PDB file of N, CA and C in Angstrom:
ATOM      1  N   UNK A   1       0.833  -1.181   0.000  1.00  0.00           N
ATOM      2  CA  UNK A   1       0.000   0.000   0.000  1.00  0.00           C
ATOM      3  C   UNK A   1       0.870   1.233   0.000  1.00  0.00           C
ATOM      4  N   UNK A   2       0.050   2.346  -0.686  1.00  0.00           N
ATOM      5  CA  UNK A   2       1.139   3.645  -0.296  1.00  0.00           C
ATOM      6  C   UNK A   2       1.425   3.950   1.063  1.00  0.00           C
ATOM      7  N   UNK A   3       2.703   3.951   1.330  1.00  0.00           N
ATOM      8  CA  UNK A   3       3.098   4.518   2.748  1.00  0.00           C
ATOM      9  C   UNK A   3       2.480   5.795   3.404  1.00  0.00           C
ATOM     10  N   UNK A   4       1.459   6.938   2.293  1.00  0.00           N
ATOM     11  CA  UNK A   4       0.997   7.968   3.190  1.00  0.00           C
ATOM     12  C   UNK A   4      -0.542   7.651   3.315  1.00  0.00           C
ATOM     13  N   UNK A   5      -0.591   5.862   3.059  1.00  0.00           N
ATOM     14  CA  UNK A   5      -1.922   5.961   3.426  1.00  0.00           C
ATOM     15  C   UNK A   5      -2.380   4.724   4.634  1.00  0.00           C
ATOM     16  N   UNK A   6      -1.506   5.414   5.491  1.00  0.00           N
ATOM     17  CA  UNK A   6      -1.767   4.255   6.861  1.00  0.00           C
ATOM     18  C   UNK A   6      -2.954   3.170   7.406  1.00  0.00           C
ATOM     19  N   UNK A   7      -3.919   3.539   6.811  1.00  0.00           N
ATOM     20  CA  UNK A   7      -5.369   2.910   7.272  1.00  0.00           C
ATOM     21  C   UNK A   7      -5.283   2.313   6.521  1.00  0.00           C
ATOM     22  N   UNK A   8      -4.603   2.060   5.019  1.00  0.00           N
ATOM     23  CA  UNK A   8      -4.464   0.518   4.227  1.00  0.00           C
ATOM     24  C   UNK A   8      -3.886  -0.726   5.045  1.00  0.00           C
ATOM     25  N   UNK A   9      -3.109  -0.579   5.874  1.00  0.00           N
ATOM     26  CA  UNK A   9      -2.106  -0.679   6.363  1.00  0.00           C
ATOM     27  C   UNK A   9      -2.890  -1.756   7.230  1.00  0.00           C
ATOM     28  N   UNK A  10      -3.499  -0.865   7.912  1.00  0.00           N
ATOM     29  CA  UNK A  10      -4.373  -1.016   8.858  1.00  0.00           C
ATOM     30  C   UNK A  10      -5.389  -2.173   8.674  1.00  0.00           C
ATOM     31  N   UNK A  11      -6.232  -2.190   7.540  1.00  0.00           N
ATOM     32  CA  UNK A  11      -7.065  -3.270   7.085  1.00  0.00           C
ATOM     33  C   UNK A  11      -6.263  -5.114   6.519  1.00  0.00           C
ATOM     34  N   UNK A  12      -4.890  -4.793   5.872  1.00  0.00           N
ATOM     35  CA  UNK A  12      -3.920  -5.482   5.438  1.00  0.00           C
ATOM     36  C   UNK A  12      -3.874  -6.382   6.989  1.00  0.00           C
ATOM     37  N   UNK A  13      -3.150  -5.721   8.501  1.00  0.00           N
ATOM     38  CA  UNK A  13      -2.997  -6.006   9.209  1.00  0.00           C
ATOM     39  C   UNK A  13      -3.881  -6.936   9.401  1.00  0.00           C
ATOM     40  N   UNK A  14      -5.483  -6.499  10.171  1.00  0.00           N
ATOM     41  CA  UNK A  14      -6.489  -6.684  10.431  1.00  0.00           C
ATOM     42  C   UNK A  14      -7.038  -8.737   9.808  1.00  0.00           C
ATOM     43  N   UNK A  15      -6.147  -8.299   8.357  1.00  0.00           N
ATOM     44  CA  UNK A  15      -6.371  -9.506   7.687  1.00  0.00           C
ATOM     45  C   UNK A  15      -5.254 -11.177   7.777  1.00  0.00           C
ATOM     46  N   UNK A  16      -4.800 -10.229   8.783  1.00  0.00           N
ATOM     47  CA  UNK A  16      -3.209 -11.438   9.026  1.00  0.00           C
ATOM     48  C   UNK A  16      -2.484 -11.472   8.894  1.00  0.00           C
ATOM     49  N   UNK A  17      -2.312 -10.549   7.999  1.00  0.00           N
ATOM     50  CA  UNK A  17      -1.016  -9.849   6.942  1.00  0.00           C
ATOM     51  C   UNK A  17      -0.191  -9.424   7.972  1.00  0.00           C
ATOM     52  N   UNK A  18       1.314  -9.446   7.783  1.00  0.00           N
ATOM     53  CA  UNK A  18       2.550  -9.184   8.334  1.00  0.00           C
ATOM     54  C   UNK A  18       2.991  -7.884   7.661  1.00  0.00           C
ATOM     55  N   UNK A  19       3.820  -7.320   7.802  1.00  0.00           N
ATOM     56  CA  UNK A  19       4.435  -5.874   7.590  1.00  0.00           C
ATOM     57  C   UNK A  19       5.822  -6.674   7.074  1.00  0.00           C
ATOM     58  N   UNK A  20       6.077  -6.635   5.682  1.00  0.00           N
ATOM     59  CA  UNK A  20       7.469  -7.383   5.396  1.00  0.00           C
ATOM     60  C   UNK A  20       8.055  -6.155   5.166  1.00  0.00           C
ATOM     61  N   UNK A  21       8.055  -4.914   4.887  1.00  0.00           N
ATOM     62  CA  UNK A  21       9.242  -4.122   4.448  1.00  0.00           C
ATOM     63  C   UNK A  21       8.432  -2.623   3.509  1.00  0.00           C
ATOM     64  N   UNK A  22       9.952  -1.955   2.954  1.00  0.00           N
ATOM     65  CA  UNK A  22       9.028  -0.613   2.297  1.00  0.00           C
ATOM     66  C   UNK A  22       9.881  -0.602   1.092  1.00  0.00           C
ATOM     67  N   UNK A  23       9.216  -0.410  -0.153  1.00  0.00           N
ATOM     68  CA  UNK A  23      10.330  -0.082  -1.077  1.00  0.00           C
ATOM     69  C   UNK A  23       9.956   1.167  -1.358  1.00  0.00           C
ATOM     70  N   UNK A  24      10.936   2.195  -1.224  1.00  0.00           N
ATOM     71  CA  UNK A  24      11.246   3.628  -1.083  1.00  0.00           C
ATOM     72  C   UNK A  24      11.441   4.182  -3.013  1.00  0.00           C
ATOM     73  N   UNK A  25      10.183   4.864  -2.574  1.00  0.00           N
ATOM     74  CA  UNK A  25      10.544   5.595  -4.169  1.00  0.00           C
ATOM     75  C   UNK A  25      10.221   4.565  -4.796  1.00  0.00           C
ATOM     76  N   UNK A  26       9.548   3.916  -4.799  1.00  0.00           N
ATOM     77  CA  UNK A  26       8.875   2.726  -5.545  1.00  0.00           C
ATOM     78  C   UNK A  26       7.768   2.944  -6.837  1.00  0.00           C
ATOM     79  N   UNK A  27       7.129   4.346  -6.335  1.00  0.00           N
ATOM     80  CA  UNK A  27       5.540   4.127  -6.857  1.00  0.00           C
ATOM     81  C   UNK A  27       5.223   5.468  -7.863  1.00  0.00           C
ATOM     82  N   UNK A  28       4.503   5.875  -8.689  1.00  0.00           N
ATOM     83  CA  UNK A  28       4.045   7.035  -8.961  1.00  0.00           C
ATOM     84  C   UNK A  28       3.061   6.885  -8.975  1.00  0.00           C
ATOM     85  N   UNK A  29       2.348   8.083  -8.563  1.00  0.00           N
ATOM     86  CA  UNK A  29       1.185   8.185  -9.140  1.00  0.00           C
ATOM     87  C   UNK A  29       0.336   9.930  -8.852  1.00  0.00           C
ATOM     88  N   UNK A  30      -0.570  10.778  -9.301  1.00  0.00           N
ATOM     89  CA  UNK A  30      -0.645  11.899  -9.343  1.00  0.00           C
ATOM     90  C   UNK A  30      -0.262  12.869  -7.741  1.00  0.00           C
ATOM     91  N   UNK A  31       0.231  11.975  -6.940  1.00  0.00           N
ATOM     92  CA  UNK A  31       0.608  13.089  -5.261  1.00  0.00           C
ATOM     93  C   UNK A  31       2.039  12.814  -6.057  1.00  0.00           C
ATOM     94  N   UNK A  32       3.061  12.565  -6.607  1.00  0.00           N
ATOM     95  CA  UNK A  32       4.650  12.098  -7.245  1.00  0.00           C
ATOM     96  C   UNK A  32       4.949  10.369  -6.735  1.00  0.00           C
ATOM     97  N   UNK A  33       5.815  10.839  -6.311  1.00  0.00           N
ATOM     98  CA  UNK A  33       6.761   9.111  -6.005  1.00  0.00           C
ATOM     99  C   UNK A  33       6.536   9.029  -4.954  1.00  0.00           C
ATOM    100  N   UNK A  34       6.411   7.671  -4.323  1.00  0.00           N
ATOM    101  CA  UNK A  34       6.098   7.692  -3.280  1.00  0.00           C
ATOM    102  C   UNK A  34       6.309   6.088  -2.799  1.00  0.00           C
ATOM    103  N   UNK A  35       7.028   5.992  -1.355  1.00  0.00           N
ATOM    104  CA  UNK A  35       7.365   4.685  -0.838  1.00  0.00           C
ATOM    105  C   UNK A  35       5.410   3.994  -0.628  1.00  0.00           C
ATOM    106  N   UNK A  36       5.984   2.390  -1.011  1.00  0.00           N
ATOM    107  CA  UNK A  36       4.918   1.640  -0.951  1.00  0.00           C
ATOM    108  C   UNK A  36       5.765   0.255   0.088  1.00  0.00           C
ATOM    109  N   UNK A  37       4.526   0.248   1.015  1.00  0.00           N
ATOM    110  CA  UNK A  37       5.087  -0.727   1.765  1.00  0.00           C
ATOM    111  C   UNK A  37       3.953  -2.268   1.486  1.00  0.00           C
ATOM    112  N   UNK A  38       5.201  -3.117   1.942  1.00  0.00           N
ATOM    113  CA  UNK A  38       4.399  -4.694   1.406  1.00  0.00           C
ATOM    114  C   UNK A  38       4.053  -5.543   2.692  1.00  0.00           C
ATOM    115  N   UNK A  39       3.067  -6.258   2.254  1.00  0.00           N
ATOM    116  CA  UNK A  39       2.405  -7.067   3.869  1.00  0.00           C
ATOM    117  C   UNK A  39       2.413  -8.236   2.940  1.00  0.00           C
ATOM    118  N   UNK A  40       2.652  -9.596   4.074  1.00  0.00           N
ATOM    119  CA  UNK A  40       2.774 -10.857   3.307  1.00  0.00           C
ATOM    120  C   UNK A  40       1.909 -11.758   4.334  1.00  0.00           C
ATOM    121  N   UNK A  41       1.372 -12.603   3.616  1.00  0.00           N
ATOM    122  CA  UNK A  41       0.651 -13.886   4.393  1.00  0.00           C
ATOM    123  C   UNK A  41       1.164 -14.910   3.912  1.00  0.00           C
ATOM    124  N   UNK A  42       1.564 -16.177   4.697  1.00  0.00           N
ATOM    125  CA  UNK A  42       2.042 -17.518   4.357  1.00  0.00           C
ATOM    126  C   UNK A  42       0.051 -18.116   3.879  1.00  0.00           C
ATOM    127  N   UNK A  43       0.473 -19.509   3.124  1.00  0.00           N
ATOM    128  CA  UNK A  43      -0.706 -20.357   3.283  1.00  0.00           C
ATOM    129  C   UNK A  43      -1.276 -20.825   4.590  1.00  0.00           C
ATOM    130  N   UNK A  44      -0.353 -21.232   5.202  1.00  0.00           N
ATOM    131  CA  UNK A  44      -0.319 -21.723   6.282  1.00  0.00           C
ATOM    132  C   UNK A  44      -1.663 -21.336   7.286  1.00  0.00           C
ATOM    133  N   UNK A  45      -0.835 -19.575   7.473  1.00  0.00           N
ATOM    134  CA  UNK A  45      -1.123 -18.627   8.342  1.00  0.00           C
ATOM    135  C   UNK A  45      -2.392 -18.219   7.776  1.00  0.00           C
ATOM    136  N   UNK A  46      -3.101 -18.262   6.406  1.00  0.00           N
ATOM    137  CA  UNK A  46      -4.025 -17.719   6.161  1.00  0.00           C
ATOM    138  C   UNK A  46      -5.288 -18.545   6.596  1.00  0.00           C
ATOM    139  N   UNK A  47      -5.143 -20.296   6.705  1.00  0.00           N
ATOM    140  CA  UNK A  47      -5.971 -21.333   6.927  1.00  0.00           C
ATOM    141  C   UNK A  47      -6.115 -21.201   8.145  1.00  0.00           C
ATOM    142  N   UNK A  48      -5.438 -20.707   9.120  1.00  0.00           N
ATOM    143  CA  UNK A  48      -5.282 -21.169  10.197  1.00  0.00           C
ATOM    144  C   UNK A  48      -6.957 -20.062  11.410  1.00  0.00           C
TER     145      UNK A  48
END
């Protein structure tokens, strides 16, 4: 999700999702460039 939009973040969490990292200067789009951070779920973890 974009990093200036925390409440994505937030729902990602909510869903099981882990916080793996940010890639900086990653993204464009009409606010400019902008870090996007990534959330990861195993299979595992999603069945469970």
């Amino acid at each position: 999700h974009d990093a200036r939009n925390p409440h994505s973040g937030g729902v990602m969490r909510k869903c099981g999702m882990r916080y793996e990292g940010t890639l900086r200067q990653s993204a464009w789009c009409n606010a400019g460039i902008g870090d996007m951070c990534w959330y990861g779920i195993l299979a595992a973890e999603w069945q469970a």
